[in-house]
mmCIF file of C-alpha atoms in Angstrom:
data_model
loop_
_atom_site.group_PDB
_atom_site.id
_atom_site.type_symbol
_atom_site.label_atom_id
_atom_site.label_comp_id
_atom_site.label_asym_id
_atom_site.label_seq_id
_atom_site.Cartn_x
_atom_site.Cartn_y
_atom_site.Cartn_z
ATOM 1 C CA UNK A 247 -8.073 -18.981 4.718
ATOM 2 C CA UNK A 248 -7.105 -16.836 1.887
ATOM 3 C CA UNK A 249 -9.107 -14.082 3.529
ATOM 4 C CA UNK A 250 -6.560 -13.844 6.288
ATOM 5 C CA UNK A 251 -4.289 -12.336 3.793
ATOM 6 C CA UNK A 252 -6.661 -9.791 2.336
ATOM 7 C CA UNK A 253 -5.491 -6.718 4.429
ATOM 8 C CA UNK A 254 -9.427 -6.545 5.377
ATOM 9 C CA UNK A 255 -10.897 -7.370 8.677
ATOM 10 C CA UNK A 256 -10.118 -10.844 8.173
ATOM 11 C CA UNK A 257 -6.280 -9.969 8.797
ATOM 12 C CA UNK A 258 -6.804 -8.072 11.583
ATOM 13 C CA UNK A 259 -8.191 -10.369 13.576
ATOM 14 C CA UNK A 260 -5.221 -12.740 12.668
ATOM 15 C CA UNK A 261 -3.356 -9.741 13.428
ATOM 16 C CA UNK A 262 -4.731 -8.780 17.093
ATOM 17 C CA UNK A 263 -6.374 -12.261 18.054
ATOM 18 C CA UNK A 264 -3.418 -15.241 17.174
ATOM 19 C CA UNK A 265 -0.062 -13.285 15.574
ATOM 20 C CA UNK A 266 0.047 -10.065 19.146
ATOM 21 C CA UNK A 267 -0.822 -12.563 22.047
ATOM 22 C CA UNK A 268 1.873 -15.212 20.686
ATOM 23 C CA UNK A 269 4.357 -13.109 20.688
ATOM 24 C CA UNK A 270 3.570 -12.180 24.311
ATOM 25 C CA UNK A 271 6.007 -9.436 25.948
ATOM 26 C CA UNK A 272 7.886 -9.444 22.537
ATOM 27 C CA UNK A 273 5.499 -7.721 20.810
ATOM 28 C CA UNK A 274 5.326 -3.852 19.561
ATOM 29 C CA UNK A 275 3.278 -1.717 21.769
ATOM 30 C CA UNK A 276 1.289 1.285 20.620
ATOM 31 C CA UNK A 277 -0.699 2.037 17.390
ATOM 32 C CA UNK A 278 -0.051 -0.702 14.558
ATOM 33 C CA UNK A 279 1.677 1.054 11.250
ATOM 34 C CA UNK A 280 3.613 0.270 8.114
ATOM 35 C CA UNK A 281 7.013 0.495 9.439
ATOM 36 C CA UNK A 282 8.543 0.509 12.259
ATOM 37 C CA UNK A 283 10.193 3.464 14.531
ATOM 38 C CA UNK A 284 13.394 3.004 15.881
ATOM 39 C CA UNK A 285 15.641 5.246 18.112
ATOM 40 C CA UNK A 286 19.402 4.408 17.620
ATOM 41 C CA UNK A 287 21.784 6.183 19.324
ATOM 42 C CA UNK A 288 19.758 9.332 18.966
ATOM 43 C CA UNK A 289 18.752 8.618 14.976
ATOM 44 C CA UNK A 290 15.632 7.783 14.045
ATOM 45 C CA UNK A 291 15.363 5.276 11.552
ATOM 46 C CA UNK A 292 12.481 2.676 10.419
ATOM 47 C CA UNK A 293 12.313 -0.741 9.632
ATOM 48 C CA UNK A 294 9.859 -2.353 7.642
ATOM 49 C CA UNK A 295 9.439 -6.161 6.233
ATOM 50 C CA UNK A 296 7.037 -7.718 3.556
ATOM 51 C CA UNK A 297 6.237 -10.900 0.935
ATOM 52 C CA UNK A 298 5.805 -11.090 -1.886
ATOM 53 C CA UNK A 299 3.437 -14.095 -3.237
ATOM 54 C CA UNK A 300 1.581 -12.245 -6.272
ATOM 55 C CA UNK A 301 0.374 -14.168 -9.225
ATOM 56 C CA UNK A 302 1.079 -14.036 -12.153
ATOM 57 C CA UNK A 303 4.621 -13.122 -11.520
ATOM 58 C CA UNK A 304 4.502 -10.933 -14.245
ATOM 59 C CA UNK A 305 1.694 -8.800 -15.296
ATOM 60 C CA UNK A 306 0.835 -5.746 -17.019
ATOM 61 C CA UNK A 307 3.107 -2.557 -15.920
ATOM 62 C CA UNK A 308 5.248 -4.891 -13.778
ATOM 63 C CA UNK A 309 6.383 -8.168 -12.163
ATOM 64 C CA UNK A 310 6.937 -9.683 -8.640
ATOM 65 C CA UNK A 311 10.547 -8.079 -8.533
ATOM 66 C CA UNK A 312 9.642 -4.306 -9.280
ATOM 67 C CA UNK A 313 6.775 -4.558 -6.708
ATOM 68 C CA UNK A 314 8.753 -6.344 -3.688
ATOM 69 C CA UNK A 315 11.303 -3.222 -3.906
ATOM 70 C CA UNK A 316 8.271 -0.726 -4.149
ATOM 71 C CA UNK A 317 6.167 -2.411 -1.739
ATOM 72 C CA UNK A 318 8.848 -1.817 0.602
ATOM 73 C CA UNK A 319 10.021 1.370 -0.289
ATOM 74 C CA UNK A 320 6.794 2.717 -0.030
ATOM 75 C CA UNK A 321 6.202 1.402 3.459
ATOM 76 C CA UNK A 322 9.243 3.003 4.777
ATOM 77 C CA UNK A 323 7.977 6.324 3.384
ATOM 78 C CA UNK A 324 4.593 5.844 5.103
ATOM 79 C CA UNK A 325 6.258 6.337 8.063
ATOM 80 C CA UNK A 326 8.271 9.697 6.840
ATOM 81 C CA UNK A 327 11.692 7.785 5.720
ATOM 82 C CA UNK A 328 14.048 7.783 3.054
ATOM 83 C CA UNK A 329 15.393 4.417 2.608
ATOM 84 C CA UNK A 330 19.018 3.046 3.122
ATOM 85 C CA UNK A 331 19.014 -0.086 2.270
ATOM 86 C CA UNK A 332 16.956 -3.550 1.371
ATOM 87 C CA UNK A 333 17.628 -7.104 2.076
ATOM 88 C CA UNK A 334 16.428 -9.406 -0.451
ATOM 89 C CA UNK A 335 15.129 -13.223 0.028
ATOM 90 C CA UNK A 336 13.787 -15.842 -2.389
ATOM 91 C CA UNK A 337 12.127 -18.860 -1.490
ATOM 92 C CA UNK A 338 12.131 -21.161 -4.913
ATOM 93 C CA UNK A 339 9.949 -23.749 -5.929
ATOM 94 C CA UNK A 340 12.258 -26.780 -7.597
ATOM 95 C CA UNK A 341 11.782 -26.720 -11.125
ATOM 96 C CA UNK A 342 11.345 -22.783 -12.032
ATOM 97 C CA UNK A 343 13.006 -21.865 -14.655
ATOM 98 C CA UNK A 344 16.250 -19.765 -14.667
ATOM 99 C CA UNK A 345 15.512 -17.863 -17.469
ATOM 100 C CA UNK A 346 12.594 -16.128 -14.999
ATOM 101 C CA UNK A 347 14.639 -15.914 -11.983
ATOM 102 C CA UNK A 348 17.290 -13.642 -13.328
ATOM 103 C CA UNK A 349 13.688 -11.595 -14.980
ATOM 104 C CA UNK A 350 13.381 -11.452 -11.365
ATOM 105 C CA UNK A 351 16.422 -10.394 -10.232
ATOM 106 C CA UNK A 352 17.282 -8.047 -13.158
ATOM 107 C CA UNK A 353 14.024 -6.271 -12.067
ATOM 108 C CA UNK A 354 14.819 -6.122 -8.678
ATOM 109 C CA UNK A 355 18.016 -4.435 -9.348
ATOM 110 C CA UNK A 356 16.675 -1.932 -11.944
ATOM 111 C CA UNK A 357 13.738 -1.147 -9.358
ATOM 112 C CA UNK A 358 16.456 -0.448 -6.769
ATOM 113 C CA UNK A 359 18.872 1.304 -8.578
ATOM 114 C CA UNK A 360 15.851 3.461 -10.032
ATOM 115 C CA UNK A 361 15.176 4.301 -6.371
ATOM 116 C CA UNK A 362 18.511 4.733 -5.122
ATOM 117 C CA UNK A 363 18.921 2.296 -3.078
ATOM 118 C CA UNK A 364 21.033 -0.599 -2.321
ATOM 119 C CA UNK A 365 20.655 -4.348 -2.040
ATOM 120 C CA UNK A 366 22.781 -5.009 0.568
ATOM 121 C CA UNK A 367 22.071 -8.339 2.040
ATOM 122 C CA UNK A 368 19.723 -11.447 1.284
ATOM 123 C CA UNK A 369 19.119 -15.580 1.109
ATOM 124 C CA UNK A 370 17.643 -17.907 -0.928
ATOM 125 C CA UNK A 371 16.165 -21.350 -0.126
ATOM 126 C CA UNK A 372 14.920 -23.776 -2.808
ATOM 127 C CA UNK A 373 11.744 -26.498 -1.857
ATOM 128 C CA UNK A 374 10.384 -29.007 -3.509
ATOM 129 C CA UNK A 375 7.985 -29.139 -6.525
ATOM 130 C CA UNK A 376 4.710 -28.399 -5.160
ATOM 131 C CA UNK A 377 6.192 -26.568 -2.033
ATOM 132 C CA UNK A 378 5.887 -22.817 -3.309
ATOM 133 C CA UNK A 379 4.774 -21.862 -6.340
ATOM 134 C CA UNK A 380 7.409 -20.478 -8.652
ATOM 135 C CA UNK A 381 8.780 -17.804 -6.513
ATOM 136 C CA UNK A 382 8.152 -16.067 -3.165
ATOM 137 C CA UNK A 383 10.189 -12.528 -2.613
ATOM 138 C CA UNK A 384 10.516 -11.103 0.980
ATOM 139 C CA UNK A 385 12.119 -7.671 1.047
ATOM 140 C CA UNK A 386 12.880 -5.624 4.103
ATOM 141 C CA UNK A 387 14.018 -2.029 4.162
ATOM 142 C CA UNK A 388 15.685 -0.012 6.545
ATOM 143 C CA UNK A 389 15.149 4.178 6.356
ATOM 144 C CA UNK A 390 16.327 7.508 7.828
ATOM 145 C CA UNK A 391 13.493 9.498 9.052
ATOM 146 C CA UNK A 392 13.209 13.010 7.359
ATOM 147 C CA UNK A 393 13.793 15.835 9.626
ATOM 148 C CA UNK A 394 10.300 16.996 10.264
ATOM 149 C CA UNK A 395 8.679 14.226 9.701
ATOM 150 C CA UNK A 396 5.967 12.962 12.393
ATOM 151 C CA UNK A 397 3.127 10.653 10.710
ATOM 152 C CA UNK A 398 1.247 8.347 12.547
ATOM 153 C CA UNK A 399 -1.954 6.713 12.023
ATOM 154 C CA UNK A 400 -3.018 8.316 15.260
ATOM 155 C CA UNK A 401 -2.793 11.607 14.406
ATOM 156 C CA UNK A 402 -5.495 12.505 12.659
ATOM 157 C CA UNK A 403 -7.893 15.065 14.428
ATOM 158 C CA UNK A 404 -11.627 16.687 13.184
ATOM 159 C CA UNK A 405 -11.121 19.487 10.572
ATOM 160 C CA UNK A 406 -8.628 17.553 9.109
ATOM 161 C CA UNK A 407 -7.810 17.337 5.516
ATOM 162 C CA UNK A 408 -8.355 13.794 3.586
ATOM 163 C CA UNK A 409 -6.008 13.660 0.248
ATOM 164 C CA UNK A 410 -5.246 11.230 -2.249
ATOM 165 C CA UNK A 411 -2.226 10.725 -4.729
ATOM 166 C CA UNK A 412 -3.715 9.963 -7.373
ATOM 167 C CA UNK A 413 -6.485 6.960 -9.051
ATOM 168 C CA UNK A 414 -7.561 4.124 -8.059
ATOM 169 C CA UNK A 415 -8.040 -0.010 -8.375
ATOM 170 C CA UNK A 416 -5.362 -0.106 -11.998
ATOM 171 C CA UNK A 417 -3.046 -2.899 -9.777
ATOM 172 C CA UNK A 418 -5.870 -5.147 -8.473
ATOM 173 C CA UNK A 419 -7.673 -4.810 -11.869
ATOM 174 C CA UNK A 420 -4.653 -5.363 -13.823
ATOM 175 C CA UNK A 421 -3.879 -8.295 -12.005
ATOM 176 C CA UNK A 422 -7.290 -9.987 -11.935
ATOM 177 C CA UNK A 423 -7.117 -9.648 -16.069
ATOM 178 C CA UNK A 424 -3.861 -10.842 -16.469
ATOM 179 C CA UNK A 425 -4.454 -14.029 -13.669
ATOM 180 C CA UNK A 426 -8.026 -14.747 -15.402
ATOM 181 C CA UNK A 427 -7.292 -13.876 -19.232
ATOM 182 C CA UNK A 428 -9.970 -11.158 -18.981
ATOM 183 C CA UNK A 429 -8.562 -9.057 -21.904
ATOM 184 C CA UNK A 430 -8.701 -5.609 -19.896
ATOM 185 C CA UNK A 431 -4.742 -5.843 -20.517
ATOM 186 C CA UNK A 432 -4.365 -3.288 -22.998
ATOM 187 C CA UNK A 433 -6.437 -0.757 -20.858
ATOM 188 C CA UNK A 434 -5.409 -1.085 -17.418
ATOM 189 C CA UNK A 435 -1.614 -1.648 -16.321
ATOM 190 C CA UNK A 436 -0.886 -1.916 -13.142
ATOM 191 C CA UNK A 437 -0.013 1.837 -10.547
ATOM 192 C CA UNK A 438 3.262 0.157 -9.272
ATOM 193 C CA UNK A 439 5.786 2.629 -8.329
ATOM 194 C CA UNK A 440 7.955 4.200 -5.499
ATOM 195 C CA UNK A 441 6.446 7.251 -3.619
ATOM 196 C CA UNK A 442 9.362 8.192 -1.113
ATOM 197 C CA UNK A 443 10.614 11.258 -3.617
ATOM 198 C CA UNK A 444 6.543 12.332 -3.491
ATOM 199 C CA UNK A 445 6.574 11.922 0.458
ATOM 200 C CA UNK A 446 9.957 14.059 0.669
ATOM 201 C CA UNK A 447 8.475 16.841 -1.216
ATOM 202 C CA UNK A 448 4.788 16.394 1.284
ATOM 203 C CA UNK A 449 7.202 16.730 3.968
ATOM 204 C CA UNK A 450 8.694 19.859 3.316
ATOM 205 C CA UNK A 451 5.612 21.042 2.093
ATOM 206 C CA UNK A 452 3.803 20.643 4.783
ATOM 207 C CA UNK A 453 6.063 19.879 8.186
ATOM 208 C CA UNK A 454 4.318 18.976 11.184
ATOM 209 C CA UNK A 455 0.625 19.872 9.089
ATOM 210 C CA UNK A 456 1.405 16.343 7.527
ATOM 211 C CA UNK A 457 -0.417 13.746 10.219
ATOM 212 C CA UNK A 458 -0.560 10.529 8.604
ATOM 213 C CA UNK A 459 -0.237 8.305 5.262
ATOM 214 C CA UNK A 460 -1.118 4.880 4.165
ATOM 215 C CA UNK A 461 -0.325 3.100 1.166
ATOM 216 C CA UNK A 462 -3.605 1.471 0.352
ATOM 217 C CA UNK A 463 -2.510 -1.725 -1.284
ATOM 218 C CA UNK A 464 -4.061 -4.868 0.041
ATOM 219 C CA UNK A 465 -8.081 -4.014 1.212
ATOM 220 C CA UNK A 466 -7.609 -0.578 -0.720
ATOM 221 C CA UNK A 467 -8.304 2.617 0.338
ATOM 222 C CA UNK A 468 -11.377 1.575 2.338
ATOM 223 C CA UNK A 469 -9.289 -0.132 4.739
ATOM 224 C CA UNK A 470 -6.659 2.024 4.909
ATOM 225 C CA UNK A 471 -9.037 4.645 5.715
ATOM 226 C CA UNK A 472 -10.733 2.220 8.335
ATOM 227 C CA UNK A 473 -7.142 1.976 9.389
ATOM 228 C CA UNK A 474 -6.577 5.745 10.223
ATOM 229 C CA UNK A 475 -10.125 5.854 11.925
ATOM 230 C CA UNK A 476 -9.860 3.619 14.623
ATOM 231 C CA UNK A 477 -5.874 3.850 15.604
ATOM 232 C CA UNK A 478 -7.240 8.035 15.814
ATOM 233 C CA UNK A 479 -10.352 7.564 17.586
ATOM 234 C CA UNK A 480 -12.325 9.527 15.116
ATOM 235 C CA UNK A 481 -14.580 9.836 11.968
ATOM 236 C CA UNK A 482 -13.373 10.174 8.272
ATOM 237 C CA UNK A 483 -16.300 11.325 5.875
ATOM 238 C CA UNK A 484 -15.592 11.098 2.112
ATOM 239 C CA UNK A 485 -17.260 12.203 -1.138
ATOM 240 C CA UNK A 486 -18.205 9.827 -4.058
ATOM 241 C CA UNK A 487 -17.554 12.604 -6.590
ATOM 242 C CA UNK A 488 -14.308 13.281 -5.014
ATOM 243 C CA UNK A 489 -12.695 9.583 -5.812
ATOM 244 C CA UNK A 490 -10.850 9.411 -8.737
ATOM 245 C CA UNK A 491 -11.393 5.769 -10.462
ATOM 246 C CA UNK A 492 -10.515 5.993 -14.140
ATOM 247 C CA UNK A 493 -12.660 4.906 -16.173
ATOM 248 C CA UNK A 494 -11.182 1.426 -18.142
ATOM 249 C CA UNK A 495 -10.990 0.427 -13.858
ATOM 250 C CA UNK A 496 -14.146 1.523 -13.091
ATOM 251 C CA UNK A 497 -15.320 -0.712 -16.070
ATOM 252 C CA UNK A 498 -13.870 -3.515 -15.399
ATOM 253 C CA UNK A 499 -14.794 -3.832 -10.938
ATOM 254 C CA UNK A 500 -18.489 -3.298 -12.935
ATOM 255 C CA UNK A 501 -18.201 -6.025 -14.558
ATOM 256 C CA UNK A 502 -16.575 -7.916 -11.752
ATOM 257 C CA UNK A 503 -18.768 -6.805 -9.130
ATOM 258 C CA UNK A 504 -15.636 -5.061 -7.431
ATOM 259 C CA UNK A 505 -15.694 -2.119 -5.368
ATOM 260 C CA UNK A 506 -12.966 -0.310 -6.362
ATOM 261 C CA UNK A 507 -12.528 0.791 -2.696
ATOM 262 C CA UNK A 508 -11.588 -2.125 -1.993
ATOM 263 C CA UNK A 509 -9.022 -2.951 -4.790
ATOM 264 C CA UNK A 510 -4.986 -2.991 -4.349
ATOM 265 C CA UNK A 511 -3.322 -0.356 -5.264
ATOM 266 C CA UNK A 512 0.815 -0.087 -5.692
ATOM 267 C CA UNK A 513 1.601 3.442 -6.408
ATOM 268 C CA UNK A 514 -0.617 5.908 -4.824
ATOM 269 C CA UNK A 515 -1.206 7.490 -0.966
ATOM 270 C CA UNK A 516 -3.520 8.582 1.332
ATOM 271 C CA UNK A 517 -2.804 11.311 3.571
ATOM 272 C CA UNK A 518 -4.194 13.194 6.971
ATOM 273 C CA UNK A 519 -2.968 16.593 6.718
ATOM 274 C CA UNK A 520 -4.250 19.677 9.033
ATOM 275 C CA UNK A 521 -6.074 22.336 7.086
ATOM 276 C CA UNK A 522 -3.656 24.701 7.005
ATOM 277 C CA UNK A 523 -0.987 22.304 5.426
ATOM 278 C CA UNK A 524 -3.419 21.172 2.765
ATOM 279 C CA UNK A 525 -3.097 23.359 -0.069
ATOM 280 C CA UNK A 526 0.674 23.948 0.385
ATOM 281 C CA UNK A 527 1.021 19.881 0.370
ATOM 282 C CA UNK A 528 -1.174 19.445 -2.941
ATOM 283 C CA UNK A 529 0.577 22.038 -4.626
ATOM 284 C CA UNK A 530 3.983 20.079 -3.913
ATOM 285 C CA UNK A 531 2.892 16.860 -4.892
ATOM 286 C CA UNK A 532 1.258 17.959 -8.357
ATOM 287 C CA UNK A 533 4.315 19.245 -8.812
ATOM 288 C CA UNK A 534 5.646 15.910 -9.192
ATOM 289 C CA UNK A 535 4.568 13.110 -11.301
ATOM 290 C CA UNK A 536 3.730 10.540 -8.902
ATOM 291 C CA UNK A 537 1.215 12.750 -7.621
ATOM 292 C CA UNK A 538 -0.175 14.799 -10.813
ATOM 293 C CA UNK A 539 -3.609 13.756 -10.275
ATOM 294 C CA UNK A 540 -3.637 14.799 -6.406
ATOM 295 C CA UNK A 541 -6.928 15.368 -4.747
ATOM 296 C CA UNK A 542 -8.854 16.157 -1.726
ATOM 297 C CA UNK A 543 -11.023 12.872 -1.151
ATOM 298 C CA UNK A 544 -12.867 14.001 2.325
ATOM 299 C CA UNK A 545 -12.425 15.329 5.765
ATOM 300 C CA UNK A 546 -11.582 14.275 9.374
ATOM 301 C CA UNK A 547 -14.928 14.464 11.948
ATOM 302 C CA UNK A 548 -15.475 14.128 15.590
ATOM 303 C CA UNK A 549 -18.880 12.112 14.995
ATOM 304 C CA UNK A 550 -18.808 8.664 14.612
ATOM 305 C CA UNK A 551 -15.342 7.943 15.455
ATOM 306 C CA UNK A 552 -13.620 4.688 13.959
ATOM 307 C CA UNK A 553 -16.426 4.788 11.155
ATOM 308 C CA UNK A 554 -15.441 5.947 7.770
ATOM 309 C CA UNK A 555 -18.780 7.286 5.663
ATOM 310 C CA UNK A 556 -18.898 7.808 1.911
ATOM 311 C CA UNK A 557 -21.706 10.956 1.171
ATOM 312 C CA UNK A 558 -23.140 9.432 -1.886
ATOM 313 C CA UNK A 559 -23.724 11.251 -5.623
ATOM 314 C CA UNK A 560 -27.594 11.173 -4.908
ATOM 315 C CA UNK A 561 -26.495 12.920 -1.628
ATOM 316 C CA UNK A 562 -27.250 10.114 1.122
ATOM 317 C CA UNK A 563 -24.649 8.576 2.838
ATOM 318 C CA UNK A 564 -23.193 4.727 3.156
ATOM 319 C CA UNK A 565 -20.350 3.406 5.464
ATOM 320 C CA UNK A 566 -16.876 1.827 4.049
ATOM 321 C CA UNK A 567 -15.719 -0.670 5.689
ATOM 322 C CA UNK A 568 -13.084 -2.601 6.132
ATOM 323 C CA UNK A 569 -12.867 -5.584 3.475
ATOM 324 C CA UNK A 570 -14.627 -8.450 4.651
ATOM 325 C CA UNK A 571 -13.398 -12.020 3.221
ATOM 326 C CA UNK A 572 -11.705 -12.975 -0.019
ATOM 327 C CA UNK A 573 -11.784 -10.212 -2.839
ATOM 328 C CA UNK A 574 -8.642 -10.789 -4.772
ATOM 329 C CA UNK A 575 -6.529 -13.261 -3.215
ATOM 330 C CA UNK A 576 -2.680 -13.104 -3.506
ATOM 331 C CA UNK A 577 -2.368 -9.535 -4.984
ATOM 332 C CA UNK A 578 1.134 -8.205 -4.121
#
């Protein structure tokens, strides 16, 4: 089902009931993350793989190009790394036009270029009408880990520190209005952007205080959140007041009966960081644009572990979960 690709519950089952057991003795061992950690020859580097099937291709803020170079980007810095290099792959539906595949392409290599990076490597297969549509981009990325650098979505322990980049739900919502002609265009673009400069300056900023991140794109910040909780083995508690959902987003997932938990998001983090690290790590991303708007969303707790809990504006309490089904189907 659609669902299986929401990034919600729904894909971790695929995940940890059909995708794991195939695999058998092949597959990775230890807590699931967004890249992964390799030892070679005494570097540490990561590796990290994704696809692109978002529609429209283009859409307010960016297009499918941009994002397959962030997307990746942004996973290897999830795990600490700088990247190195990206392979590139297109699978083409017969009949798209040329004009939009060098868009594309021209994209892709002003995304990478912006970053720093190079493309070094890639394919391209073409099917037949009807067997893709338009365009499919897979990207992966390979990274040097940053000396000091240690995140893990197991790390997180009680008293710890719950920050977030910057705003939520402007990629799912700009999407949505752009796929369905909504007319929020002129209000919401899209967050889309690469955060490993923003990570480098977290890391030195906070060294080993820094315990985890997650880019919460597909099932938003609610499931990355949900994500941190269980691989850790304990509680995350959050404040309403404390989430920052601008207000032309918060609007529009009204309207739509959204949560904006749950919406994709393409250029902000979440982080774990130890108390002591906090301030000094919030100081060093507001320094920086990606993460102007930096905030503490919540805290780290010993009771109910695996559970994340929202403390509502009227001062009761409600749990986030994971997202459960379809919300907004091919999204990045």
């Amino acid at each position: 089902m659609l669902g299986h690709g929401s990034g919600g519950q729904l894909s971790a089952e695929l995940l940890h009931d059909v995708l794991l057991p195939a695999l058998g003795a092949a597959a990775p061992a230890g807590v699931p993350e967004d890249a992964a950690v390799l030892d070679i020859d005494g570097t540490t580097v990561v590796l990290s793989t994704d696809s692109f099937v978002v529609s429209p291709l283009f859409f307010p803020g960016g297009d499918i190009g941009s994002l397959a170079v962030h997307g990746t980007v942004n996973d290897l810095a999830m795990m600490g790394a700088s990247p190195l290099a990206l392979a590139v792959a297109y699978v083409i539906e017969e009949g798209f036009p040329l004009e939009d595949l060098r868009r594309v392409t021209a994209s892709v290599g002003a995304a990478a270029a912006a970053v720093g990076v190079p493309v070094v490597t890639g394919d391209t297969k073409v099917v037949g009408r009807g067997g893709a549509d338009g365009i499919f981009v897979t990207t992966t990325g390979i990274g040097r880990r940053l000396p000091g650098a240690r995140v893990s979505a197991g790390s997180a322990r009680p008293g710890d520190v719950i920050v977030l980049s910057g705003p939520l739900g402007a990629h799912g919502t700009a999407i949505l209005s752009a796929r369905e002609s909504l007319g929020f265009d002129s209000a919401i673009t899209s967050d889309t952007r690469p955060l490993h400069r923003l990570v480098a300056a977290m890391v030195v900023g906070g060294g080993a205080g820094l315990r985890a991140m997650r880019d919460p794109t597909r099932g938003g910040v609610a499931s990355a959140l949900n994500e941190i909780a269980a691989a850790s083995g304990a509680g995350i508690e959050i404040e309403e007041q404390a989430v920052p959902i601008p207000a032309a987003v918060a609007a529009a997932c009204e309207v739509l009966g959204l949560d904006p938990l749950h919406v994709a998001n393409e250029g902000c983090l979440v982080a774990v960081l130890a108390p002591e690290a906090a301030d000094a790590v919030l100081a060093a991303m507001r320094a920086l644009p990606e993460g102007r708007h930096a905030a503490r969303l919540g805290t780290v707790v010993a009771a109910h572990p695996g559970r994340v809990v929202m403390r509502t504006l009227l001062g009761g309490t409600r749990i986030v979960d994971m997202l459960v089904g379809e919300q907004l189907p091919r999204i990045c």
